[in-house]
Short mmCIF file of C-alpha atoms in Angstrom, two decimals:
data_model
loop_
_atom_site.label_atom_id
_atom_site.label_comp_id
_atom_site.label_asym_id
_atom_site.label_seq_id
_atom_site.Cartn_x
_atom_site.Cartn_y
_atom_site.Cartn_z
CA UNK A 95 125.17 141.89 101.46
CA UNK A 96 125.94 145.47 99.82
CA UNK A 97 129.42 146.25 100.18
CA UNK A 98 130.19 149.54 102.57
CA UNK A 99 133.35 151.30 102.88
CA UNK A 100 135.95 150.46 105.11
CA UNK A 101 135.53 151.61 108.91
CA UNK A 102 139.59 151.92 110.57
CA UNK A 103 139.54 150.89 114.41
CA UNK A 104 141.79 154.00 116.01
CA UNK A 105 142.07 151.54 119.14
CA UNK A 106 139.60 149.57 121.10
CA UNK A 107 137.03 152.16 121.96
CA UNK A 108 136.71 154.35 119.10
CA UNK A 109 135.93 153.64 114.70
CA UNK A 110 137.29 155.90 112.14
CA UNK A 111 135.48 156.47 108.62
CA UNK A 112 136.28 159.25 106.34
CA UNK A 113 133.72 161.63 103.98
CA UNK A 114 135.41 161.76 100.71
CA UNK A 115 135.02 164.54 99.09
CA UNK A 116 138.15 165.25 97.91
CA UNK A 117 139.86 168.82 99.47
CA UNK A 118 136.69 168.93 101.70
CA UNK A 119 136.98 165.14 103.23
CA UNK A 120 136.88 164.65 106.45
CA UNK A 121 136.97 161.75 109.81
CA UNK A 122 134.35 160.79 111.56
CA UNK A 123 135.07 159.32 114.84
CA UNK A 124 132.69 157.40 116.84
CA UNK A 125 133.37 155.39 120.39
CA UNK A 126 132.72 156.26 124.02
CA UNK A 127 134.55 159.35 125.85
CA UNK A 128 135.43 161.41 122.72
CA UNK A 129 134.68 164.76 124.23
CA UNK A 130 137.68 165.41 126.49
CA UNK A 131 140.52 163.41 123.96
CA UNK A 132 142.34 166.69 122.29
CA UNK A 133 143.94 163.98 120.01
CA UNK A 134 140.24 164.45 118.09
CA UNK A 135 140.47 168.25 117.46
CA UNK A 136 143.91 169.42 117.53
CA UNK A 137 144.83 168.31 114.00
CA UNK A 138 141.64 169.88 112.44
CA UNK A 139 141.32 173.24 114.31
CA UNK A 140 142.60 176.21 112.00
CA UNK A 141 144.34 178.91 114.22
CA UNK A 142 144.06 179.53 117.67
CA UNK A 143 140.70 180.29 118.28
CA UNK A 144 137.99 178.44 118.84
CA UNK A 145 133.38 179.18 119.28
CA UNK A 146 131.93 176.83 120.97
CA UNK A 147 128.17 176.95 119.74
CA UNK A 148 125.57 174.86 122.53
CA UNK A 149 122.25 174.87 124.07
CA UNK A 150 120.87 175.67 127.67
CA UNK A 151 120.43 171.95 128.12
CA UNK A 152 123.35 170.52 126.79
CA UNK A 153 126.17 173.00 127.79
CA UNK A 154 125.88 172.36 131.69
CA UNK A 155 125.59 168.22 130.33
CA UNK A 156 129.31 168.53 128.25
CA UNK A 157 130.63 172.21 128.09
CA UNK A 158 133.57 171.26 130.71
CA UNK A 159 134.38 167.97 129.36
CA UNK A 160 134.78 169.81 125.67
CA UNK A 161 137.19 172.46 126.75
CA UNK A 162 139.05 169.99 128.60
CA UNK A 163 139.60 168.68 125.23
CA UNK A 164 140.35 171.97 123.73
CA UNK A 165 142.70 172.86 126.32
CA UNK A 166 145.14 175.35 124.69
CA UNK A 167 143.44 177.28 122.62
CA UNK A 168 141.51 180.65 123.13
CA UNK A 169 138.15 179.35 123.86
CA UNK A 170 134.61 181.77 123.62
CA UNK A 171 131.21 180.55 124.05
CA UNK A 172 127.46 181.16 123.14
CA UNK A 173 124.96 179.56 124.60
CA UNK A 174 121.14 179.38 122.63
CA UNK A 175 117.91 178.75 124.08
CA UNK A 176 116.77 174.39 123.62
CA UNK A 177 114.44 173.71 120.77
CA UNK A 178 113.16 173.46 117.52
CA UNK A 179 111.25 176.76 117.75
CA UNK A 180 114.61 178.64 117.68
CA UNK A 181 116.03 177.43 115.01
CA UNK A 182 115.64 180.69 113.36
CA UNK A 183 117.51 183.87 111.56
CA UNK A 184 116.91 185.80 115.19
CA UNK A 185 118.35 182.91 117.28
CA UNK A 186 121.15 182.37 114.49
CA UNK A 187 122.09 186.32 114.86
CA UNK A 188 123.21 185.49 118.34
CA UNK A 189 126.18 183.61 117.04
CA UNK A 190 127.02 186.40 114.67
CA UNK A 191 126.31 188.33 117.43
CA UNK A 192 128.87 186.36 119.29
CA UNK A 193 131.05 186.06 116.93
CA UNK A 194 131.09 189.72 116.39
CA UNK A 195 131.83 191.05 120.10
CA UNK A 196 134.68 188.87 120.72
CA UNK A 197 136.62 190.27 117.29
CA UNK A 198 136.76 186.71 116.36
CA UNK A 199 138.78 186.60 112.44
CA UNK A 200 138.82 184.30 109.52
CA UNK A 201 141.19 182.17 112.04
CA UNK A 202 138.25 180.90 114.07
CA UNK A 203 137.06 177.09 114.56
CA UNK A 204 133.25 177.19 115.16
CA UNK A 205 132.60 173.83 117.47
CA UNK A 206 129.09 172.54 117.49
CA UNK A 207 128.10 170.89 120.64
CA UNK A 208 124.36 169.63 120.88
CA UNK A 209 121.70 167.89 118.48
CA UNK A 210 120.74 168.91 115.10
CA UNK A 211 119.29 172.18 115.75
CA UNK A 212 122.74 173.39 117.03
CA UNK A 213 124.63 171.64 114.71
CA UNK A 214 122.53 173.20 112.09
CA UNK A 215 122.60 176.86 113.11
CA UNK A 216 126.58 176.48 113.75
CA UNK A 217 127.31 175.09 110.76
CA UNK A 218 125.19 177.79 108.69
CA UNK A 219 126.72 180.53 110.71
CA UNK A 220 130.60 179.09 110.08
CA UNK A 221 129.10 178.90 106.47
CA UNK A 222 128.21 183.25 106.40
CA UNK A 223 130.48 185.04 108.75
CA UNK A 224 133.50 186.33 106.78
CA UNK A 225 132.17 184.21 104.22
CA UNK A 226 133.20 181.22 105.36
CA UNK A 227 135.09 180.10 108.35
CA UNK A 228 135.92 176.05 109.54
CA UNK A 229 134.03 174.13 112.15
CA UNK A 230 133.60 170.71 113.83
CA UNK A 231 130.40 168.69 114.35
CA UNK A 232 130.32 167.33 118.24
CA UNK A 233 126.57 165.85 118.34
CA UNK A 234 125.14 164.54 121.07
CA UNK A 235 122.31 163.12 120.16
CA UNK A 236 121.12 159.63 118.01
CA UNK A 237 119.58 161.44 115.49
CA UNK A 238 122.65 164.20 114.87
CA UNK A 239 125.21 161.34 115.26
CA UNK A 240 123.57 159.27 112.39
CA UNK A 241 122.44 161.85 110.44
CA UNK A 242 122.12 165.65 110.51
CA UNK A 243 126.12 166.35 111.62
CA UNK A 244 127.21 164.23 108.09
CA UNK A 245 127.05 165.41 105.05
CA UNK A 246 127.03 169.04 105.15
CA UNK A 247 123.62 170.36 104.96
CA UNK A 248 123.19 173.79 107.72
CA UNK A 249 120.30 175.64 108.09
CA UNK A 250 117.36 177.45 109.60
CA UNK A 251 113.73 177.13 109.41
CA UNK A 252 111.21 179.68 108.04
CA UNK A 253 107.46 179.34 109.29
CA UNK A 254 106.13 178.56 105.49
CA UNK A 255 108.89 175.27 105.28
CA UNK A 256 111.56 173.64 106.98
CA UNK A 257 114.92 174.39 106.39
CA UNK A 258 114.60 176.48 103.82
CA UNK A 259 117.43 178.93 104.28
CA UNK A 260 120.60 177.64 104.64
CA UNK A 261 123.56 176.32 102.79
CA UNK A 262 126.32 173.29 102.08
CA UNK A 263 129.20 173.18 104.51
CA UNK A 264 131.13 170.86 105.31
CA UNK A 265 132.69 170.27 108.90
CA UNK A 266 136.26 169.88 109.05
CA UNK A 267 135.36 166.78 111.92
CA UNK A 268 132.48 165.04 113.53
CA UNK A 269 132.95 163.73 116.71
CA UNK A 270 130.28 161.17 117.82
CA UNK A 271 130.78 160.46 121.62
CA UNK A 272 128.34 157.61 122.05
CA UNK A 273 128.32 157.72 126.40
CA UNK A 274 126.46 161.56 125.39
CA UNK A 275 123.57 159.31 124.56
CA UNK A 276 123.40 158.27 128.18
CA UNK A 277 122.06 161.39 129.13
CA UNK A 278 119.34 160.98 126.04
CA UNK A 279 115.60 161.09 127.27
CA UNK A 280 113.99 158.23 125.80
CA UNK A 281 112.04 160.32 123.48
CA UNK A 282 114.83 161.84 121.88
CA UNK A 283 116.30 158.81 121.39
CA UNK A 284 113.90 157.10 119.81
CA UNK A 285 113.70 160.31 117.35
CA UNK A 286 116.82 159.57 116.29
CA UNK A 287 115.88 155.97 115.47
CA UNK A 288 113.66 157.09 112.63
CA UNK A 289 116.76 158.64 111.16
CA UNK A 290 118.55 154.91 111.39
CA UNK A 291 115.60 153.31 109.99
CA UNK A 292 115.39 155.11 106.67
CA UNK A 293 119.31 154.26 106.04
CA UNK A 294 118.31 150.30 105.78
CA UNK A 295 114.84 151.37 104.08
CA UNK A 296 116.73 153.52 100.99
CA UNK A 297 119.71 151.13 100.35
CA UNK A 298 120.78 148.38 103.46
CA UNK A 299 117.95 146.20 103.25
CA UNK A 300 120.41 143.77 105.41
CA UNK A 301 120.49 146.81 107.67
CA UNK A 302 116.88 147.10 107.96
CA UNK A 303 116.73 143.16 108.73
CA UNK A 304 119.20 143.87 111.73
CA UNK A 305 117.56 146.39 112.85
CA UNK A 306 113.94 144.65 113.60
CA UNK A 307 116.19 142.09 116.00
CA UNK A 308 118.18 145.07 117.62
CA UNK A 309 116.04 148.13 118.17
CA UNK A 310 115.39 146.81 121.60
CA UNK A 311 118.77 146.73 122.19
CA UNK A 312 119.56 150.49 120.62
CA UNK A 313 116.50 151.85 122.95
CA UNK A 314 118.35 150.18 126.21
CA UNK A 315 121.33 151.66 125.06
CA UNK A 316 123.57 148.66 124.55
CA UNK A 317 126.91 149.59 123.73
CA UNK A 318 127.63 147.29 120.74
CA UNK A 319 124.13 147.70 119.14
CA UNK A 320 124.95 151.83 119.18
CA UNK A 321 128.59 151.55 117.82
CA UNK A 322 126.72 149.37 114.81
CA UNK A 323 123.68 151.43 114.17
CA UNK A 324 125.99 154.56 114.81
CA UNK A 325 128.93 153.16 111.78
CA UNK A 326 126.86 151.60 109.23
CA UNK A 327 124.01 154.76 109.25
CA UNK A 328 127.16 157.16 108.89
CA UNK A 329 129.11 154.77 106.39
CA UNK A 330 125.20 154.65 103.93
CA UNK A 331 125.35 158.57 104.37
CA UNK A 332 128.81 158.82 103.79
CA UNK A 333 128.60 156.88 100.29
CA UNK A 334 125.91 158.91 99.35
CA UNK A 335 126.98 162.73 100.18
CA UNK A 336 130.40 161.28 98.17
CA UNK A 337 128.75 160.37 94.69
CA UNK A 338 126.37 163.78 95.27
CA UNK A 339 127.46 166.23 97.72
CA UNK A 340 124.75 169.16 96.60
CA UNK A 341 121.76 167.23 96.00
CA UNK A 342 121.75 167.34 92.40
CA UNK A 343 120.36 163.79 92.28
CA UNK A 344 120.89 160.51 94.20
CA UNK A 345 121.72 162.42 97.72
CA UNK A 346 117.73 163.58 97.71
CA UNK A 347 116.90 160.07 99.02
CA UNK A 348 118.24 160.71 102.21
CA UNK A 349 114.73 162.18 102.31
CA UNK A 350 112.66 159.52 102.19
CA UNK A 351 110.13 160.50 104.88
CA UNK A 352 110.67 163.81 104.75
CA UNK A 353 108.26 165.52 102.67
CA UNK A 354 105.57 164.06 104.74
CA UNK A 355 107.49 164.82 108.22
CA UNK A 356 108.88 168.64 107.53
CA UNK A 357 104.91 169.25 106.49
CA UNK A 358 103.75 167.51 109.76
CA UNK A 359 106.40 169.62 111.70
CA UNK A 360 105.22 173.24 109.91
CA UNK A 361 101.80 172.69 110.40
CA UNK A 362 101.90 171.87 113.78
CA UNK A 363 104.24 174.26 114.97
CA UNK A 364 107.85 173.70 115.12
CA UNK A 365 109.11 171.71 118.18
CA UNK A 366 105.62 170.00 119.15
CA UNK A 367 106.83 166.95 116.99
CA UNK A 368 110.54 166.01 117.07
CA UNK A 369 111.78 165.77 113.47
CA UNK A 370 112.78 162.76 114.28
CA UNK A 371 108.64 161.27 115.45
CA UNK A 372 107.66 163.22 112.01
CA UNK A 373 109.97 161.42 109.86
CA UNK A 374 108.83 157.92 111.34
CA UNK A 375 105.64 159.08 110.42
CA UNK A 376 106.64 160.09 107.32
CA UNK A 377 108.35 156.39 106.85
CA UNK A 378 105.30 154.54 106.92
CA UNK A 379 103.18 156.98 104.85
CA UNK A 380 105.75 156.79 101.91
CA UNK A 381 105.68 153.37 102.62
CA UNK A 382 101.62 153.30 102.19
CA UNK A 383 101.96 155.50 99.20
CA UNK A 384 104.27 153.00 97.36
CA UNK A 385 102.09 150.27 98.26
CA UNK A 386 98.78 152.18 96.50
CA UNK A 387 101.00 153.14 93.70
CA UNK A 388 101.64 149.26 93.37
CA UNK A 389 105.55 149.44 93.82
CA UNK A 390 105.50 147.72 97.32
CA UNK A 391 104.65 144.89 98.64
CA UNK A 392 101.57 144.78 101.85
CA UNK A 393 103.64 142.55 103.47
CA UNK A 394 106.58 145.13 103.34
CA UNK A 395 104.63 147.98 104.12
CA UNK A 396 103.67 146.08 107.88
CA UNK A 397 107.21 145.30 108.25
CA UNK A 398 108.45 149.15 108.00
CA UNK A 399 105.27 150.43 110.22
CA UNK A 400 106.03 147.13 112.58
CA UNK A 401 109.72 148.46 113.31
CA UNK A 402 108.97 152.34 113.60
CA UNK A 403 106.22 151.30 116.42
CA UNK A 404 108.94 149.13 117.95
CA UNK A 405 111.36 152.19 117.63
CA UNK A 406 108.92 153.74 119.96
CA UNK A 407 107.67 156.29 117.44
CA UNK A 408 104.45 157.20 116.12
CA UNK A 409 102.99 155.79 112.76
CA UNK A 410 100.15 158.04 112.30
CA UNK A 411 100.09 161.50 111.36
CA UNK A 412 97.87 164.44 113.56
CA UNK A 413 94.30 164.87 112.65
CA UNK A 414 94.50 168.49 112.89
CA UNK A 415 95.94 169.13 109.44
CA UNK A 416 93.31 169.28 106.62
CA UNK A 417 94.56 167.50 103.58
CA UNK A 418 94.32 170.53 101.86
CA UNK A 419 96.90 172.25 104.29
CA UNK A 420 98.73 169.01 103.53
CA UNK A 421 99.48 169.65 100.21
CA UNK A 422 100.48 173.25 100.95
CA UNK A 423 102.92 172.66 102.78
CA UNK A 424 104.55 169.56 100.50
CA UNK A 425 104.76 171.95 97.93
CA UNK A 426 107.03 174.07 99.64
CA UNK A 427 109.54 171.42 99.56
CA UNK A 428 113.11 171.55 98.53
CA UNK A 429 112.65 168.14 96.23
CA UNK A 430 109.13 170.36 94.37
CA UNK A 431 111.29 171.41 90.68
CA UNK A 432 109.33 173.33 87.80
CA UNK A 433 105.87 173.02 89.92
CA UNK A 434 105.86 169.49 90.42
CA UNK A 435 106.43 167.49 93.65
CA UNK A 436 109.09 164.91 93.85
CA UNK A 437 108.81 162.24 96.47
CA UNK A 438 111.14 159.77 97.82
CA UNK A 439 109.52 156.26 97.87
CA UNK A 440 110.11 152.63 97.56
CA UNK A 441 110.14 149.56 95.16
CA UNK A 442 111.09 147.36 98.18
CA UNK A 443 113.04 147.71 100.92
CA UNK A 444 116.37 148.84 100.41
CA UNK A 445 114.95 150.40 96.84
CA UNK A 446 114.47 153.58 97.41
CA UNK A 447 113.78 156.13 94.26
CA UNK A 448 112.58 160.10 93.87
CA UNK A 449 109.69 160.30 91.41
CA UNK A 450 107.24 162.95 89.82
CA UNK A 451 105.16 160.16 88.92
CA UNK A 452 102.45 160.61 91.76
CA UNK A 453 98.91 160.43 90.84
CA UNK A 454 97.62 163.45 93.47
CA UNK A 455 94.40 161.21 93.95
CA UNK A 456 96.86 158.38 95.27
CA UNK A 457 98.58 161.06 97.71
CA UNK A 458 94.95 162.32 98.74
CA UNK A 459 94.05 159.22 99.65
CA UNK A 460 97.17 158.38 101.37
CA UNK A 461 96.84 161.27 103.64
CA UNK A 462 93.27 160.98 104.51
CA UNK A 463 93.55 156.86 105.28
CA UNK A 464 96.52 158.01 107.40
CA UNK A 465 94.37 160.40 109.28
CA UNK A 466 91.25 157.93 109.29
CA UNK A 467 93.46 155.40 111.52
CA UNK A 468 94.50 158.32 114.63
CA UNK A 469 90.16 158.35 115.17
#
């Protein structure tokens, strides 16, 4: 079994791991009933003031139980509309906005409390206003837990691509309070499985074997199975954003999936698939796309469409997108460098690599079996 980095047990109901990343490193702290404990922000909150950054949907779920835990300091709010479709530069001017009004300085703690989207648009705007001011991740969903609040990456969406304008900032904290994922509809949830998945598909193959026993256990919410999934996806992310914290090579792997999912989720509008149901899709077609390249094996390629079904995700891709538009849209794609489009795929599972080396006939044909199966 690959050897991960060591996870400290604060006490019985919480895990410690650190980010390293030198100056910038930073705890993440995972257990049940996180929100409220001021032991997990006090010692990385700079000043006295603090933005809280949530949603219409979670803030009435967790806003009280967060500033109980920031009792103390001088605590604003903003609260942004729920969803994917507002994870733009007008919906991101709201926190400036907010920002703005209350005279907030340089002195400010920006505290993301929601999924990705929030944690995404907080982050960015900690990233811009006064060029640069500190803030804490506090996700509250599977998929932001394992994935999106780690590792740095903020950011909006434009309607041509995904995430497109943003930039690297890291949080000064995450704060993963597992019982938030009590409150999880089932769909979300199994979104953020997807985001699990790829960890044992790029590197943990011993992670991927666990996880075909246990995802029935992660979708009833057992408390062990979540603390697991939860440690070892953040500990495979954490390893990875250390060796490459902007991307410049072995990080763009976390993306396995991806290139397939952001197109599914810009050509069908933003917030009809959750990113997380568009990266299981994506999953199994870089999965099929190894297999007609030759690098994987059949019996591999049922396996990873076998565990994203039992994740309670799709595994085929809408038939509304010609492959034409298909294309398009991969090639506006953060990986695409001098023209060409870079895909993450797979020798095996737990071998993951990026390649050029795509034959576009292969990728054609991918996409259009793909679609054949949803008739």
């Amino acid at each position: 079994m690959r050897t991960l980095g060591p996870v400290s047990f604060v006490d019985a109901e919480r895990q410690r791991l650190d980010v390293e990343l030198g100056e910038r490193s930073y705890p993440i702290f995972i257990g049940r009933h996180l929100l409220s404990d001021p032991a997990c922000y006090r010692p990385y909150i700079v000043g006295e003031r603090v933005m809280i950054v949530s949603n219409e949907t979670v803030a009435p779920l967790y806003l009280d139980a967060l500033r109980a835990g920031l009792k103390g300091f001088e605590i604003d709010q903003v609260i942004l509309p729920d969803g994917e479709r507002y994870k733009d530069l007008a919906t991101l001017n709201c926190i400036f906005d907010a920002l703005l009004e209350r005279r907030c300085g340089r002195d400010v703690t920006v505290v993301a409390l929601g999924g990705g989207v929030v944690g995404d648009m907080a982050g960015f705007a900690a990233a811009c206003y006064q060029r640069g001011v500190p803030f804490i991740q506090v996700p509250t969903t599977l998929l932001a837990q394992v994935d999106s609040s780690v590792g740095g990456k903020t950011g909006v969406n434009h309607p041509a691509g995904k995430n497109m304008i943003g930039a690297f900032h890291q949080p000064r904290a995450v704060i993963a309070d597992t019982a938030t994922l009590e409150t999880l509809p089932e769909r979300e949830l199994s979104a953020g499985l997807a985001e699990v998945i790829k960890y044992g598909l790029i590197s943990d193959r011993p992670f991927f074997d666990w996880l075909e026993d246990q995802v029935p256990a992660l979708r009833a919410l057992d408390p062990a199975a979540l603390a697991t999934a939860i440690a070892r996806s953040c500990e495979n992310k954490a390893l990875i954003v250390a060796a490459d914290e902007r991307e410049s090579g072995q990080r763009a792997l976390l993306n396995l999936g991806h290139s397939f999912g952001h197109a599914i989720e810009a050509g069908t509008g933003y917030g009809t698939w959750l990113h997380g149901e568009a990266v299981g899709v994506g999953l199994v077609m870089a999965a099929q796309l190894s297999e007609r390249l030759g690098w994987l094996e059949p019996a591999d390629t049922a396996r990873i469409q076998d565990v994203v079904a039992l994740a309670g995700l799709p595994i085929v891709p809408p038939d509304s997108l010609p492959s034409e538009r298909w294309l398009e849209l991969m090639a506006v794609d953060k990986k695409v460098q001098r023209g060409r489009l870079r895909l993450v795929l797979l020798q095996g599972i737990g071998e993951a690599l990026l390649t050029a080396d795509i034959d576009a006939g292969q990728l054609q044909a991918t996409i259009a079996a793909a679609q054949g199966a949803t008739a």
